[in-house]
mmCIF file of C-alpha atoms and ligand atoms in Angstrom:
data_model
loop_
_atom_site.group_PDB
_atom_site.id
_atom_site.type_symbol
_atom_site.label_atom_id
_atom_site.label_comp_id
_atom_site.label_asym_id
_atom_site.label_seq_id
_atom_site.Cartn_x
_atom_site.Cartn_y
_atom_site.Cartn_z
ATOM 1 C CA UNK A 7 24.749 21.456 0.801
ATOM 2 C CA UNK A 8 23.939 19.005 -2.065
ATOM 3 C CA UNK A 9 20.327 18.400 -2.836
ATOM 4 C CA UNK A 10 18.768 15.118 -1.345
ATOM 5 C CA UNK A 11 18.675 12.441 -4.099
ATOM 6 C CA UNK A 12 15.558 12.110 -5.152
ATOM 7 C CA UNK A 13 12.547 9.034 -5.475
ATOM 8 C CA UNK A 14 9.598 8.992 -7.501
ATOM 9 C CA UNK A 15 6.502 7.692 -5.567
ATOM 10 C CA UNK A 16 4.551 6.103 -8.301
ATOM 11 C CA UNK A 17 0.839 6.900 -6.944
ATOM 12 C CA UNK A 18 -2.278 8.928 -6.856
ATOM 13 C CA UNK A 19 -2.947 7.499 -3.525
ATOM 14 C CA UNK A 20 -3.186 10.428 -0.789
ATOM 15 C CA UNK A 21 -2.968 8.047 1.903
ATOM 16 C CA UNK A 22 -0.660 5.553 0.748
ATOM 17 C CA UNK A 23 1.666 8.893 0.077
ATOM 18 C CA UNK A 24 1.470 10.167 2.977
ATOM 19 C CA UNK A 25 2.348 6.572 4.664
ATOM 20 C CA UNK A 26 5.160 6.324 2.715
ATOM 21 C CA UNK A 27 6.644 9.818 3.243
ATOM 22 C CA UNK A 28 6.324 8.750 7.077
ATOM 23 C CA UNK A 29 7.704 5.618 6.608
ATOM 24 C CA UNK A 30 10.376 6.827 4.700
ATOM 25 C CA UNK A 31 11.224 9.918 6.473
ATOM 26 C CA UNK A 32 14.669 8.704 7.892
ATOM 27 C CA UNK A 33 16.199 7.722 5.112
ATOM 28 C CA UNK A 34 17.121 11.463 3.502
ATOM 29 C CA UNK A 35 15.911 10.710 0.103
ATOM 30 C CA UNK A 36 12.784 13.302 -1.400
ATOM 31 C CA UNK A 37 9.920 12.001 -2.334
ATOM 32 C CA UNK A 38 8.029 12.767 -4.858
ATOM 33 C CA UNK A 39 5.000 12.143 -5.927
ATOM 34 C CA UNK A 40 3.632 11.154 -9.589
ATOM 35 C CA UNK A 41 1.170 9.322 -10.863
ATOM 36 C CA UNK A 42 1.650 7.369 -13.803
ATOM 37 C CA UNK A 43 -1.641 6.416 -14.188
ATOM 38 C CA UNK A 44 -0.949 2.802 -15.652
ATOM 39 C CA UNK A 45 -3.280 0.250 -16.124
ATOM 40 C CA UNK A 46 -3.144 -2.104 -13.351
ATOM 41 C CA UNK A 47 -3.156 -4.871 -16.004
ATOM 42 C CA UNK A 48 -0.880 -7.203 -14.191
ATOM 43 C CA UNK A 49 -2.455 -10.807 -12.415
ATOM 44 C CA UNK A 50 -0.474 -10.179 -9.453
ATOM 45 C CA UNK A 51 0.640 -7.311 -7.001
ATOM 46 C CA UNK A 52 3.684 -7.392 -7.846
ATOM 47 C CA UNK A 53 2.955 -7.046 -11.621
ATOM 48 C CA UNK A 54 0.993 -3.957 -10.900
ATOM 49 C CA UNK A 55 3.541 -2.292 -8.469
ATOM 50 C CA UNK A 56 6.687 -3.090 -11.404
ATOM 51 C CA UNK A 57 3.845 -1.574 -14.064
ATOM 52 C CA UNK A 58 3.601 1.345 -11.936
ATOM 53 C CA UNK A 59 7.626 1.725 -10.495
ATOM 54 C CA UNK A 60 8.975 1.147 -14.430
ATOM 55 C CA UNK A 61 6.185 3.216 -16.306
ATOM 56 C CA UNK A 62 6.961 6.673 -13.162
ATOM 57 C CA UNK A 63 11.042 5.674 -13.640
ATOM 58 C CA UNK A 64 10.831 5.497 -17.219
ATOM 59 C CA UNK A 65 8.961 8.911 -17.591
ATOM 60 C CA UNK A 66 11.066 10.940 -14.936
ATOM 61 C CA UNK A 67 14.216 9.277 -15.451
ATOM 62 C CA UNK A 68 14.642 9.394 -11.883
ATOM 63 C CA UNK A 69 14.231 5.650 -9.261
ATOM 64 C CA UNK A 70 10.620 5.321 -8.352
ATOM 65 C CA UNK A 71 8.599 3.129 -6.113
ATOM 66 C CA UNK A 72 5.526 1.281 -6.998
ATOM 67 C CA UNK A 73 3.305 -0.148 -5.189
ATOM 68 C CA UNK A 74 0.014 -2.440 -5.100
ATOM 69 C CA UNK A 75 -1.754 -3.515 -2.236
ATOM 70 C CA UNK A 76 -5.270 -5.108 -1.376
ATOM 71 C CA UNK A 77 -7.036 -7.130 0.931
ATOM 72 C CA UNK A 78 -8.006 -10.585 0.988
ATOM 73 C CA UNK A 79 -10.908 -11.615 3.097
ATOM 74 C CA UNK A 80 -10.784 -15.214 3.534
ATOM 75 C CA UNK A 81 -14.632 -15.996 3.599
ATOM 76 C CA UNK A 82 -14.892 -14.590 0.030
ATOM 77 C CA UNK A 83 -11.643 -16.857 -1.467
ATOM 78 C CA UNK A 84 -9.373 -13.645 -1.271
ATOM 79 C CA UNK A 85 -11.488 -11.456 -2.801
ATOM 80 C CA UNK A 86 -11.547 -8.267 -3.785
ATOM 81 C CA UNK A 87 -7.317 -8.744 -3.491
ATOM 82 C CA UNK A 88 -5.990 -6.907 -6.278
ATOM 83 C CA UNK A 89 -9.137 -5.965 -7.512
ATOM 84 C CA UNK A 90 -9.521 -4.219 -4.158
ATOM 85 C CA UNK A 91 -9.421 -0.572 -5.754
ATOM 86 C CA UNK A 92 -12.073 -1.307 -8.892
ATOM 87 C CA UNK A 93 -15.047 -2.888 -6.243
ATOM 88 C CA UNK A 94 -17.190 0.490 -7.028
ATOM 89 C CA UNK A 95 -16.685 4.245 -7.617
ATOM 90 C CA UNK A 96 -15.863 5.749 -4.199
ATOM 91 C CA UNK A 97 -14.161 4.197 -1.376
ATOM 92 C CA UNK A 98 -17.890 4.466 0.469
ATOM 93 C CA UNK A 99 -19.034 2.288 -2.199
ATOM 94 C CA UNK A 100 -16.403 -0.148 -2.106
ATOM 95 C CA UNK A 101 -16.386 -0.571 1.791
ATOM 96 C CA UNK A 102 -20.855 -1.229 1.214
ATOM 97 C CA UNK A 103 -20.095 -3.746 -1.314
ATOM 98 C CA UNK A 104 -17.222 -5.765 0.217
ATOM 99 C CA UNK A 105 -19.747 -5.711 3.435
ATOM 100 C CA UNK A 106 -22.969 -6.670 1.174
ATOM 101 C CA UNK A 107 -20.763 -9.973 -0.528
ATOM 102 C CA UNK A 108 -20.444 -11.126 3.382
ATOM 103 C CA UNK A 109 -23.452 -10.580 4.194
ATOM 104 C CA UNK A 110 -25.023 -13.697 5.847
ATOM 105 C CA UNK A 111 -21.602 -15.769 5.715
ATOM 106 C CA UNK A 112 -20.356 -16.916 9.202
ATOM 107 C CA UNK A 113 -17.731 -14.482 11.531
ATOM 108 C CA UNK A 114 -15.326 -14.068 11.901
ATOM 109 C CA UNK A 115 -14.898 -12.651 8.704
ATOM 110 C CA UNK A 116 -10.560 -13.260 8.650
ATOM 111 C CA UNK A 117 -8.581 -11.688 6.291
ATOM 112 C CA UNK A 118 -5.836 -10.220 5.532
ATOM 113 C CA UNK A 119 -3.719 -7.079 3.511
ATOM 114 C CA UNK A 120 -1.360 -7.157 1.240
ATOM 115 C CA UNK A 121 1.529 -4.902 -0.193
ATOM 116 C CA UNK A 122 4.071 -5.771 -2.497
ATOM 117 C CA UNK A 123 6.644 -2.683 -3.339
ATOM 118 C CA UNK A 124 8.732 -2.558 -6.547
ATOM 119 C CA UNK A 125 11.744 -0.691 -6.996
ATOM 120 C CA UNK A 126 12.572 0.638 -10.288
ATOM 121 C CA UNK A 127 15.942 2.411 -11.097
ATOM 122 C CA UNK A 128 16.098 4.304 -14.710
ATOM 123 C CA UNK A 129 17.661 1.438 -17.133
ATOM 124 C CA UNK A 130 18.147 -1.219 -14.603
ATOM 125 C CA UNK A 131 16.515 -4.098 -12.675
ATOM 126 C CA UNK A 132 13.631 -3.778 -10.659
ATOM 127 C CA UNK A 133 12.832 -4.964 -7.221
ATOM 128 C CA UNK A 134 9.980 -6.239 -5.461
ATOM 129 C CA UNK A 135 9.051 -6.257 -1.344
ATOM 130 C CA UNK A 136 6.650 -7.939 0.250
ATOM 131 C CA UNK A 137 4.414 -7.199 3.594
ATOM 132 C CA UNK A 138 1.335 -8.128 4.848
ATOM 133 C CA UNK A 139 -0.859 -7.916 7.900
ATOM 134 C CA UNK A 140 -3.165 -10.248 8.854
ATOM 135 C CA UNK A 141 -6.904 -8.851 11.343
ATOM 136 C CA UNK A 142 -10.671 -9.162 11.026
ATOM 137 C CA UNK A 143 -13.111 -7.384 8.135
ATOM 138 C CA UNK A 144 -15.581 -6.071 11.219
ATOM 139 C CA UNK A 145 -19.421 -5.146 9.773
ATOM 140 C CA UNK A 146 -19.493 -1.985 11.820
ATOM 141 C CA UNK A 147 -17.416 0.972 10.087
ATOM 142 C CA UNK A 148 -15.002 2.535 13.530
ATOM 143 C CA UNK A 149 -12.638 5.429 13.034
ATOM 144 C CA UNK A 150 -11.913 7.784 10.501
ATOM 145 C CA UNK A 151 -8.103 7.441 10.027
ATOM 146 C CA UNK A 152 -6.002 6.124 7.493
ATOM 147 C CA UNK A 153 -7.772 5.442 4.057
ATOM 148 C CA UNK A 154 -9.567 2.797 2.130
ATOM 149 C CA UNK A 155 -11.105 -0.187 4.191
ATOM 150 C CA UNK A 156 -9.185 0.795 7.539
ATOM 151 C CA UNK A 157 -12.413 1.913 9.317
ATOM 152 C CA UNK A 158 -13.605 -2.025 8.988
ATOM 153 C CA UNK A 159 -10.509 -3.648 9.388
ATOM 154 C CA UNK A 160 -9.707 -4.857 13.151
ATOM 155 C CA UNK A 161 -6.203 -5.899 14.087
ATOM 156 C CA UNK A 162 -5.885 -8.960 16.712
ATOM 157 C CA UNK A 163 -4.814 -8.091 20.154
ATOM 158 C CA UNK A 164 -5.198 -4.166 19.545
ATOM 159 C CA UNK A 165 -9.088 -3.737 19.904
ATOM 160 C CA UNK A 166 -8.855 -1.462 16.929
ATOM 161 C CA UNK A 167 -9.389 -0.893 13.391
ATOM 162 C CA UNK A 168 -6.906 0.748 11.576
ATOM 163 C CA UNK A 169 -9.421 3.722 11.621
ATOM 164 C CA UNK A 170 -9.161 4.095 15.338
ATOM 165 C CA UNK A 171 -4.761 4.066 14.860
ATOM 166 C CA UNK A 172 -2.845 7.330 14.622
ATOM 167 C CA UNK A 173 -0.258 7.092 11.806
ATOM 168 C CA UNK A 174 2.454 5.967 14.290
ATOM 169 C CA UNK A 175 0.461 3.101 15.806
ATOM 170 C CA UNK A 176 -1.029 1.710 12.252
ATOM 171 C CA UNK A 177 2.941 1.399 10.856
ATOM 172 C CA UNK A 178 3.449 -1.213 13.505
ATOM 173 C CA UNK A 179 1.399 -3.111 12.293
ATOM 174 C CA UNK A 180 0.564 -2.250 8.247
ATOM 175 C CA UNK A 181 0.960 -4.584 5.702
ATOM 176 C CA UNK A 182 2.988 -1.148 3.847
ATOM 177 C CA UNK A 183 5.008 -0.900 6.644
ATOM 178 C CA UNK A 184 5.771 -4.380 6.614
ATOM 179 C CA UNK A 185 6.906 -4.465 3.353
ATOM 180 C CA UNK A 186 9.095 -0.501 3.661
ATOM 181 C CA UNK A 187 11.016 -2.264 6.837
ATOM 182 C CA UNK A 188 11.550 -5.361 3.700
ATOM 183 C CA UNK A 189 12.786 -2.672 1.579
ATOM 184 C CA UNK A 190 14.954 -0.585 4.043
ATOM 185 C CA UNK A 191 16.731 -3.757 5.406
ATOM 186 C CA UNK A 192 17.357 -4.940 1.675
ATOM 187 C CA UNK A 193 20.239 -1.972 1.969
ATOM 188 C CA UNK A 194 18.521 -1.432 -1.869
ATOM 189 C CA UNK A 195 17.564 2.596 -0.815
ATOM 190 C CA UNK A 196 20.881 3.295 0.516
ATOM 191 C CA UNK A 197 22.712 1.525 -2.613
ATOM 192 C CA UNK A 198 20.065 3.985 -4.633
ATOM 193 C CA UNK A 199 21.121 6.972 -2.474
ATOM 194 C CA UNK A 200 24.641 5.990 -3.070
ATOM 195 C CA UNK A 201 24.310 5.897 -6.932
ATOM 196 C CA UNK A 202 22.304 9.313 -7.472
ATOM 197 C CA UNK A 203 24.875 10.867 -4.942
ATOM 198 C CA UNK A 204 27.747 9.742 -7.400
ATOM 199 C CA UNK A 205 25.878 11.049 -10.397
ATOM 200 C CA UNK A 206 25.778 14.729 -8.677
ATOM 201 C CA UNK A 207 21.813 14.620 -8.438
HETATM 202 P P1 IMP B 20 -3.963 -0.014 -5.344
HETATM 203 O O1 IMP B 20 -2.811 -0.585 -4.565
HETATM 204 O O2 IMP B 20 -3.736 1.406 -5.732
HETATM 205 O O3 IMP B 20 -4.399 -0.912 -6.458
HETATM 206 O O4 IMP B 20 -5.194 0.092 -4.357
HETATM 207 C C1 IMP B 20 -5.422 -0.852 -3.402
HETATM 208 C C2 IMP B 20 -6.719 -0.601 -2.689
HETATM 209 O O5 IMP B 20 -6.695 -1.488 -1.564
HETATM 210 C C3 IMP B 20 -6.871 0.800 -2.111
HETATM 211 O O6 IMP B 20 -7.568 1.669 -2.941
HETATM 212 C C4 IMP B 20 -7.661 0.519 -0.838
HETATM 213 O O7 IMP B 20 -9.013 0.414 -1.154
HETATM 214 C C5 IMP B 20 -7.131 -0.837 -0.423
HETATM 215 N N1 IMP B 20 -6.000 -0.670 0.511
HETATM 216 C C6 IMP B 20 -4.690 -0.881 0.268
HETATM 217 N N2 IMP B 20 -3.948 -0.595 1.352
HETATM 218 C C7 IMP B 20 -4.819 -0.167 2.283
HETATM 219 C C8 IMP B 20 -4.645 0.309 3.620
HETATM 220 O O8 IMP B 20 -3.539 0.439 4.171
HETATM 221 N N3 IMP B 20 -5.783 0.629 4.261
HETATM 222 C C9 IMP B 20 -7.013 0.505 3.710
HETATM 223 N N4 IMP B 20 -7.225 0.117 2.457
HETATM 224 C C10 IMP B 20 -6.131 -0.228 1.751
#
């Protein structure tokens, strides 16, 4: 039996990697994950998720995803957005300060998150998908699930952060869900899978 083709997930991310190896789980390609450490130097998610997918594809010579993602809280003019990552040293940090900067500014505190996917193939063009999902920074931290701000980040009509949503629940609603369905109906994957099948890999 030939070997699944294989895709380069272009993070260091534990819990964006494990989202994508769920969301991608049907589609018979192997992930696998490497970080290409790039600076995120790009003005724009989808900068930063090409700087990531080209840098991983370039170095491994195999397709790889990128990916950047943030969230925008409306009350603060979008910030942290893709400067969501670099608001302090641990994620604990991060969640304090985005809470301290609202601090005293009127609820509810909309928002919402963002994830923009880039495609790269060795020596070709590059891709981009977009998702987002749009909920409520809360003040109180709920759940431990998921990663990043998902313990303060409610999602309308659900009564729950994304820290309260087993894996399966969260994808109907994530903002990297959003933009893997973007992806998977594109038909760019299976082209992909097509490709490294012809090439024997
Ligand atoms: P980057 O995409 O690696 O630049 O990181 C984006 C940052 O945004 C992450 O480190 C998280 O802090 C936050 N973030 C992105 N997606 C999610 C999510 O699904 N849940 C919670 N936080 C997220």
């Amino acid at each position: 039996m030939p070997d699944r083709p294989r895709l380069v997930i272009a993070s260091g991310n534990a819990g964006k990697i494990r989202e994508y190896r769920d969301l991608l789980a049907g589609t018979g390609v192997e992930l696998v994950a490497f970080d290409s450490e790039v600076d995120e130097a790009g003005e724009t998610y989808a900068e930063n998720a090409r700087l990531k997918a080209e840098a991983a594809s370039s170095r491994s010579g195999l397709p790889a995803l990128g990916d950047d993602s943030g969230l925008e809280v409306e009350a603060l003019g979008g910030f942290p957005g893709i400067r969501s990552a670099r608001l302090g040293p641990t994620q604990k940090e991060r969640t304090e300060e985005l809470l301290r900067r609202l601090e005293g500014t009127p609820r509810p505190w909309k928002g919402r998150f963002v994830c923009v996917i880039a495609l790269a193939t060795p020596g070709g063009e590059t891709r981009t998908f977009e998702g987002e999902c749009r909920g409520e920074v809360v003040p109180e931290w709920r759940g431990e699930a998921g990663f990043g701000y998902d313990p303060i980040f409610l999602v309308p009509g659900t009564g729950k952060t994304f820290g309260e949503m087993p894996p399966e629940e969260k994808r109907k609603y994530s903002h990297r869900a959003a933009a893997a369905r973007a992806l998977l109906e594109s038909g760019a994957l299976q082209h992909l899978s097509g490709s490294i099948d012809a090439r024997g890999r």
